[in-house]
Coordinates of C-alpha atoms and ligand atoms in Angstrom, one line a residue:
M1 CA 0.9 187.1 171.3
S2 CA -1.1 185.6 168.3
A3 CA -5.0 186.4 168.1
Q4 CA -7.0 184.7 170.8
I5 CA -10.1 182.9 170.8
D6 CA -13.1 184.9 172.0
D7 CA -16.7 185.3 171.6
T8 CA -16.4 186.4 167.8
H9 CA -15.7 182.7 167.3
D10 CA -18.8 181.3 169.2
R11 CA -20.4 178.8 166.8
N12 CA -24.0 179.6 167.6
R13 CA -23.7 183.2 166.4
R14 CA -25.7 183.8 163.1
S15 CA -25.9 186.8 160.5
W16 CA -29.0 188.5 159.1
V17 CA -27.3 187.4 155.8
E18 CA -29.1 184.1 155.4
S19 CA -26.6 182.8 152.9
A20 CA -24.0 182.9 155.6
N21 CA -25.9 180.5 157.9
R22 CA -26.1 177.7 155.3
P23 CA -24.0 174.5 156.5
G24 CA -20.8 174.1 154.5
C25 CA -20.7 178.0 153.7
D26 CA -17.2 179.4 153.3
F27 CA -18.0 182.7 154.8
P28 CA -20.1 182.5 158.0
I29 CA -20.0 185.3 160.4
Q30 CA -17.4 183.5 162.3
N31 CA -14.9 184.0 159.3
L32 CA -15.3 187.7 157.7
P33 CA -12.4 187.4 155.3
L34 CA -11.1 190.6 153.5
G35 CA -10.8 191.2 149.9
A36 CA -10.4 194.0 147.3
F37 CA -13.7 194.1 145.1
V38 CA -15.0 196.3 142.3
P39 CA -18.6 196.9 142.4
P40 CA -20.6 196.4 139.1
R41 CA -20.0 199.3 136.5
E42 CA -17.2 200.8 138.7
T43 CA -13.4 200.8 138.1
R44 CA -12.0 201.4 141.4
A45 CA -11.6 198.6 144.2
R46 CA -12.8 198.8 147.7
I47 CA -12.2 196.7 150.6
G48 CA -14.8 194.3 151.2
I49 CA -15.8 191.8 153.8
A50 CA -17.1 188.4 152.5
I51 CA -20.4 187.3 154.3
G52 CA -22.1 184.2 152.7
D53 CA -22.5 184.8 149.0
S54 CA -22.2 188.7 149.6
I55 CA -19.9 191.4 150.1
L56 CA -20.2 194.2 152.8
D57 CA -18.5 197.5 151.7
G58 CA -15.8 197.9 154.3
S59 CA -14.7 201.3 153.1
A60 CA -16.1 203.3 155.9
W61 CA -13.6 201.4 158.0
L62 CA -10.7 200.9 155.4
P63 CA -10.9 203.6 152.7
D64 CA -8.1 202.0 150.6
E65 CA -7.9 200.1 147.5
T66 CA -5.9 197.2 148.9
L67 CA -5.3 195.6 152.1
N68 CA -1.7 196.9 152.7
G69 CA -3.2 199.6 155.1
Y70 CA -5.1 197.1 157.0
F71 CA -2.0 194.8 157.2
A72 CA 0.1 197.7 158.6
L73 CA -2.3 198.2 161.7
P74 CA -1.5 196.7 165.3
A75 CA -3.3 193.5 166.0
T76 CA -5.3 195.2 168.5
Q77 CA -6.7 197.5 165.8
R78 CA -7.4 194.3 163.5
A79 CA -9.2 192.8 166.5
D80 CA -11.3 195.8 167.0
L81 CA -12.4 196.0 163.3
R82 CA -13.5 192.1 163.4
R83 CA -15.7 193.2 166.3
D84 CA -17.2 196.1 164.3
F85 CA -17.9 193.5 161.3
V86 CA -19.4 191.2 163.6
K87 CA -21.7 193.9 165.2
A88 CA -22.8 194.9 161.6
L89 CA -23.7 191.5 160.2
E90 CA -25.0 189.4 163.2
A91 CA -28.4 188.5 163.4
G92 CA -30.7 191.2 164.9
A93 CA -28.5 194.2 163.5
P94 CA -30.2 196.4 161.0
A95 CA -29.8 195.1 157.2
R96 CA -27.5 197.1 155.1
D97 CA -26.9 197.5 151.3
L98 CA -24.7 194.3 150.2
F99 CA -23.1 193.5 146.8
A100 CA -23.5 190.1 145.4
Q101 CA -20.2 188.2 145.0
A102 CA -21.2 187.0 141.6
D103 CA -21.7 190.7 140.4
C104 CA -18.3 191.9 141.4
A105 CA -14.8 191.8 140.1
M106 CA -12.0 190.8 142.7
R107 CA -8.5 192.5 142.5
L108 CA -5.3 191.2 144.1
P109 CA -5.9 191.7 147.9
A110 CA -2.9 193.4 148.4
A111 CA -0.4 195.4 146.4
V112 CA 2.5 192.7 147.0
G113 CA 5.8 194.3 147.2
D114 CA 7.8 191.1 147.9
Y115 CA 6.8 187.4 147.3
T116 CA 9.0 184.8 148.9
D117 CA 8.3 181.1 148.1
F118 CA 9.2 178.5 150.7
Y119 CA 9.6 174.6 150.5
A120 CA 8.3 173.7 153.8
S121 CA 6.5 170.2 153.1
I122 CA 9.0 167.5 153.8
H123 CA 6.7 165.1 152.2
H124 CA 6.9 167.2 149.0
A125 CA 10.6 167.5 149.2
T126 CA 11.0 163.9 149.7
N127 CA 8.6 162.8 147.0
V128 CA 10.2 165.2 144.4
G129 CA 13.8 164.2 145.7
K130 CA 12.8 160.7 145.2
L131 CA 12.1 161.2 141.5
F132 CA 15.7 162.8 140.7
R133 CA 17.6 160.9 143.5
P134 CA 16.0 157.8 144.6
D135 CA 18.9 156.9 147.1
N136 CA 19.3 160.2 148.6
P137 CA 15.7 161.9 148.4
L138 CA 16.3 164.6 151.1
L139 CA 19.2 166.9 150.7
P140 CA 21.3 167.1 154.0
N141 CA 20.3 170.7 154.8
Y142 CA 16.5 170.0 154.7
K143 CA 16.0 169.5 158.4
H144 CA 18.1 172.4 159.5
V145 CA 17.4 175.4 157.4
P146 CA 14.0 176.5 155.9
I147 CA 14.5 176.7 152.1
A148 CA 13.1 179.4 150.1
Y149 CA 13.5 181.6 147.0
H150 CA 12.6 185.1 146.3
G151 CA 9.7 185.1 143.8
R152 CA 8.4 187.8 141.3
A153 CA 5.6 189.9 142.7
S154 CA 4.8 191.6 139.2
S155 CA 3.3 188.3 137.8
L156 CA 1.0 187.6 140.9
V157 CA -2.4 187.3 139.5
V158 CA -5.9 187.1 141.3
S159 CA -8.0 183.9 140.7
G160 CA -9.9 183.8 137.7
T161 CA -7.1 185.4 135.6
A162 CA -6.3 183.3 132.6
V163 CA -2.8 181.7 132.7
R164 CA -1.2 181.7 129.3
R165 CA 1.2 178.6 128.5
P166 CA 4.8 180.2 128.8
H167 CA 7.6 179.8 126.3
G168 CA 11.1 178.9 127.9
Q169 CA 14.3 177.2 127.3
L170 CA 13.5 173.4 127.4
G171 CA 17.1 172.0 127.0
E172 CA 20.1 172.7 124.8
G173 CA 19.1 174.6 121.5
K174 CA 15.4 174.2 122.5
F175 CA 13.0 177.3 123.0
G176 CA 9.2 177.0 122.8
P177 CA 6.0 176.5 124.8
T178 CA 6.5 174.5 128.0
C179 CA 5.1 170.7 127.4
E180 CA 5.2 170.3 131.2
L181 CA 2.9 172.8 132.9
D182 CA 2.2 171.9 136.5
Y183 CA 0.2 173.6 139.4
E184 CA 1.4 173.9 142.9
M185 CA -1.2 173.7 145.8
E186 CA 0.2 176.3 148.5
V187 CA -1.0 178.5 151.2
G188 CA -0.1 182.3 151.3
L189 CA 0.8 184.1 154.3
F190 CA 0.5 187.9 154.6
V191 CA 2.6 189.6 157.5
G192 CA 1.4 192.3 159.6
P193 CA 3.3 195.4 160.5
G194 CA 6.7 193.4 159.9
N195 CA 10.2 194.6 161.2
A196 CA 12.6 197.3 160.6
L197 CA 15.7 196.4 158.5
G198 CA 18.4 194.9 160.8
D199 CA 15.9 193.6 163.4
P200 CA 15.1 190.0 163.3
I201 CA 11.7 188.9 164.5
P202 CA 12.3 186.1 167.3
V203 CA 10.7 183.0 166.9
R204 CA 8.6 183.2 169.9
D205 CA 6.8 186.3 168.6
A206 CA 6.9 185.3 165.0
R207 CA 3.4 183.7 164.9
A208 CA 1.9 187.0 165.9
H209 CA 3.3 188.6 162.9
L210 CA 0.8 186.8 160.7
A211 CA -2.1 189.1 159.6
G212 CA -4.0 186.9 157.1
V213 CA -3.8 183.8 154.9
C214 CA -4.9 182.9 151.3
L215 CA -4.5 180.2 148.9
V216 CA -1.8 180.2 146.2
N217 CA -1.1 178.3 143.1
D218 CA 2.5 178.6 142.0
W219 CA 2.1 177.5 138.3
S220 CA 5.3 175.8 137.4
A221 CA 6.9 174.8 133.9
R222 CA 8.9 171.6 134.9
D223 CA 11.0 171.3 131.8
V224 CA 12.1 174.9 131.9
Q225 CA 12.7 174.5 135.8
R226 CA 14.8 171.2 135.2
W227 CA 17.0 173.0 132.7
E228 CA 17.4 176.3 134.5
Y229 CA 17.3 175.4 138.4
Q230 CA 21.1 174.6 138.9
P231 CA 23.0 176.2 140.7
L232 CA 20.7 179.1 141.8
G233 CA 17.0 177.6 142.0
P234 CA 13.8 178.7 140.3
F235 CA 13.7 181.5 137.9
L236 CA 11.5 181.6 134.5
A237 CA 9.8 178.3 135.3
K238 CA 8.0 179.9 138.0
N239 CA 7.6 183.6 137.4
F240 CA 5.1 183.6 134.5
A241 CA 2.2 183.5 136.7
T242 CA 1.2 182.7 140.2
S243 CA -2.5 182.8 141.2
V244 CA -3.8 184.0 144.6
S245 CA -7.3 183.7 146.0
P246 CA -9.1 186.9 146.5
W247 CA -10.4 186.5 150.1
V248 CA -7.8 186.8 152.9
V249 CA -8.9 185.0 156.1
T250 CA -7.7 187.0 158.9
A251 CA -5.3 185.9 161.8
E252 CA -8.2 186.7 164.2
A253 CA -10.6 184.2 162.3
L254 CA -7.8 181.5 162.4
A255 CA -7.4 181.9 166.2
P256 CA -9.2 178.5 166.9
F257 CA -7.0 176.6 164.2
W258 CA -3.5 176.4 165.8
T259 CA -2.3 173.1 166.7
N260 CA 1.0 171.4 167.3
A261 CA 3.4 171.1 164.5
A262 CA 4.5 167.8 163.4
P263 CA 7.7 166.6 165.6
H264 CA 11.1 166.9 164.2
D265 CA 13.6 164.1 164.6
V266 CA 16.5 166.3 164.1
P267 CA 16.8 169.3 166.8
V268 CA 17.0 172.9 165.3
L269 CA 18.8 175.7 166.1
P270 CA 17.5 177.8 169.1
Y271 CA 16.5 180.7 166.9
L272 CA 14.1 178.3 165.1
Q273 CA 12.7 176.6 168.4
E274 CA 9.1 177.9 168.4
P275 CA 7.3 177.4 171.7
G276 CA 3.5 176.4 171.7
A277 CA 1.1 175.4 169.0
G278 CA 2.9 176.5 165.9
A279 CA 1.0 174.9 163.0
L280 CA -2.2 175.9 161.5
D281 CA -4.7 173.3 160.7
I282 CA -5.9 174.2 157.1
A283 CA -7.2 171.6 154.7
V284 CA -6.5 172.3 151.1
E285 CA -7.7 170.6 147.9
V286 CA -7.0 170.8 144.2
W287 CA -9.7 170.1 141.9
L288 CA -9.5 169.9 138.0
K289 CA -11.8 170.5 135.1
T290 CA -10.9 169.8 131.6
G291 CA -12.7 171.3 128.6
T292 CA -14.8 168.2 128.3
M293 CA -15.9 167.4 131.9
P294 CA -19.3 168.6 133.1
A295 CA -17.8 169.3 136.7
P296 CA -14.4 169.3 138.4
I297 CA -12.8 166.3 140.0
R298 CA -10.7 166.4 143.2
L299 CA -7.0 165.4 142.3
S300 CA -5.7 165.7 146.1
R301 CA -5.9 167.1 149.3
A302 CA -3.3 168.0 152.1
A303 CA -3.0 169.5 155.6
F304 CA -1.2 172.7 156.2
R305 CA -0.4 171.4 159.6
D306 CA 1.8 168.6 158.1
M307 CA 4.5 171.1 157.0
Y308 CA 7.6 170.6 158.4
W309 CA 8.1 174.3 158.9
T310 CA 5.7 176.4 160.7
P311 CA 4.6 180.0 159.6
G312 CA 6.3 181.3 162.6
Q313 CA 9.6 179.5 161.6
M314 CA 9.3 180.9 158.3
I315 CA 8.9 184.2 159.5
A316 CA 11.7 184.0 162.0
H317 CA 14.2 182.6 159.6
H318 CA 13.3 185.1 156.8
T319 CA 14.1 187.9 159.2
S320 CA 16.9 186.2 161.0
N321 CA 19.6 188.1 158.9
G322 CA 17.6 191.3 159.5
C323 CA 15.9 191.2 156.3
A324 CA 12.7 193.5 156.4
L325 CA 9.1 192.1 156.0
V326 CA 6.7 194.8 155.1
P327 CA 2.9 194.9 155.1
G328 CA 1.8 193.4 151.9
D329 CA 4.7 191.1 151.7
M330 CA 3.3 187.5 150.8
I331 CA 5.2 184.3 152.0
A332 CA 3.9 181.1 150.2
S333 CA 4.4 178.1 151.9
G334 CA 5.8 175.8 149.0
T335 CA 3.9 173.0 147.7
M336 CA 1.5 171.2 150.2
S337 CA 1.9 167.5 150.2
G338 CA 1.4 164.8 152.7
P339 CA 2.4 161.1 153.3
E340 CA -0.1 159.4 151.1
K341 CA -0.6 159.6 147.2
E342 CA -3.8 161.5 147.5
N343 CA -1.9 164.2 149.4
R344 CA 0.5 165.0 146.5
G345 CA 0.2 168.8 145.8
C346 CA 1.3 168.8 142.2
L347 CA 1.2 166.7 139.1
L348 CA 5.0 166.2 138.9
E349 CA 4.4 164.2 142.3
L350 CA 1.0 162.8 141.7
T351 CA 2.1 161.3 138.2
A352 CA 5.7 160.4 139.4
K353 CA 7.2 162.7 136.8
G354 CA 4.6 161.4 134.2
A355 CA 5.1 157.8 134.5
D356 CA 1.8 157.1 136.2
P357 CA -0.9 159.5 134.4
V358 CA -3.9 160.6 136.1
R359 CA -7.1 158.9 134.7
L360 CA -10.2 161.1 134.6
P361 CA -13.9 160.0 134.4
T362 CA -13.8 161.3 131.0
G363 CA -11.4 158.7 129.8
E364 CA -8.8 161.5 129.4
T365 CA -5.4 161.1 131.1
R366 CA -3.1 163.9 132.3
T367 CA 0.6 164.0 132.9
F368 CA 0.8 167.7 132.7
L369 CA -1.9 170.4 132.1
E370 CA -3.3 170.9 128.7
D371 CA -4.7 174.2 127.2
G372 CA -8.3 174.6 128.5
D373 CA -7.7 172.9 131.9
E374 CA -9.0 174.7 134.9
V375 CA -7.2 174.1 138.2
I376 CA -9.2 175.1 141.3
L377 CA -7.9 175.2 144.8
T378 CA -10.1 175.3 147.9
G379 CA -9.3 175.4 151.6
Y380 CA -11.1 175.3 154.9
C381 CA -10.5 174.9 158.6
E382 CA -12.5 172.7 160.8
R383 CA -12.4 171.9 164.6
A384 CA -15.1 170.4 166.9
G385 CA -17.0 173.1 168.7
F386 CA -16.2 175.8 166.2
A387 CA -17.8 177.0 162.9
R388 CA -16.2 175.6 159.8
I389 CA -14.5 178.5 158.0
G390 CA -13.4 178.5 154.4
F391 CA -11.0 180.3 152.1
G392 CA -13.2 180.4 148.8
Q393 CA -11.4 179.5 145.5
C394 CA -8.3 180.1 143.8
R395 CA -8.8 179.4 140.1
G396 CA -7.0 179.6 136.8
T397 CA -7.7 178.1 133.3
I398 CA -4.8 177.6 130.9
S399 CA -4.8 179.5 127.8
A400 CA -2.8 178.5 124.6
A401 CA 0.8 179.7 124.1
R402 CA 1.3 183.0 122.4
Ligands
MN501 MN1 6.1 176.7 144.8

């Protein structure tokens, strides 16, 4: 069973940390996401709990430098920890020492062993397919099999890490810095205890294996991708950097935000038939700030609930051959897009392969990213009767090729 709605989600709960009670705050007491932070003048990371603009030191509960140990806990213990954190931070509890988020460095929340990137948005698959195959945008397997590739964990970087423009093969006889650097707006899923090699996770249980969620920017070099991707799929066009937001919103905090998935018009095989509300309602936005802009502007927004394949279906499919998922593995959703132009989750789609450049308020245009451009992902969950919870930010600035 996935995490349940309980009194920790009560919207009337307040914290003694005043910044957590401000409307629009990403980290109210109903959220309590976890991350790995390094206090000022220290070098070792500790587990922290984000509350308002501060961090509660979580090392008394979780004495590790990453969240891998947390993800390995049974769901009942994760729920107990959430109750402890609420008790420590709710209004009326004795004040404790906190760290200012602005004073701390963040590390990757987990030592990610394996990173898989799905292709779960039918809107993205259709939009991209149209650019290359106008008559036949969606490949015939799309509605039957969740498509993914195995990514590279060694180039996952935490939000704020500069992203150097990579070199690559850009076609026959051409090697140099990519001219078509793009972002991909995605959601990252962290699994809980996982499964033993050989033991598939049945789809009816799969949602309960989700332990936490973050934001992911899967930077992509489109010219490299176009030249290399057939027949085996993405390789060096993707594995130069993938940015991850530092705060993991727990499955327990997300309990109120499950909703029905978009209906399928083609029946799926029984092992993918998921009962109940399988989609998570998370709004994700992508913002861009060029070197000359005083403030970022929003390029697009999309809803995670619009994905064709749900988190449970991704987990069930991934393990259906017996493949083991282990604590700290990250499953990314694939680029999130929706039905409208404003929902397109990467520049390739948004500019129709460069044919329709994005016009910025400074008079600049973009078909792909330029050096100095900063891309910022944000995300949040909202539902009537519940407190809004946010994901913080996943940021990255492009630096010039070496
Ligand atoms: Mn991707």
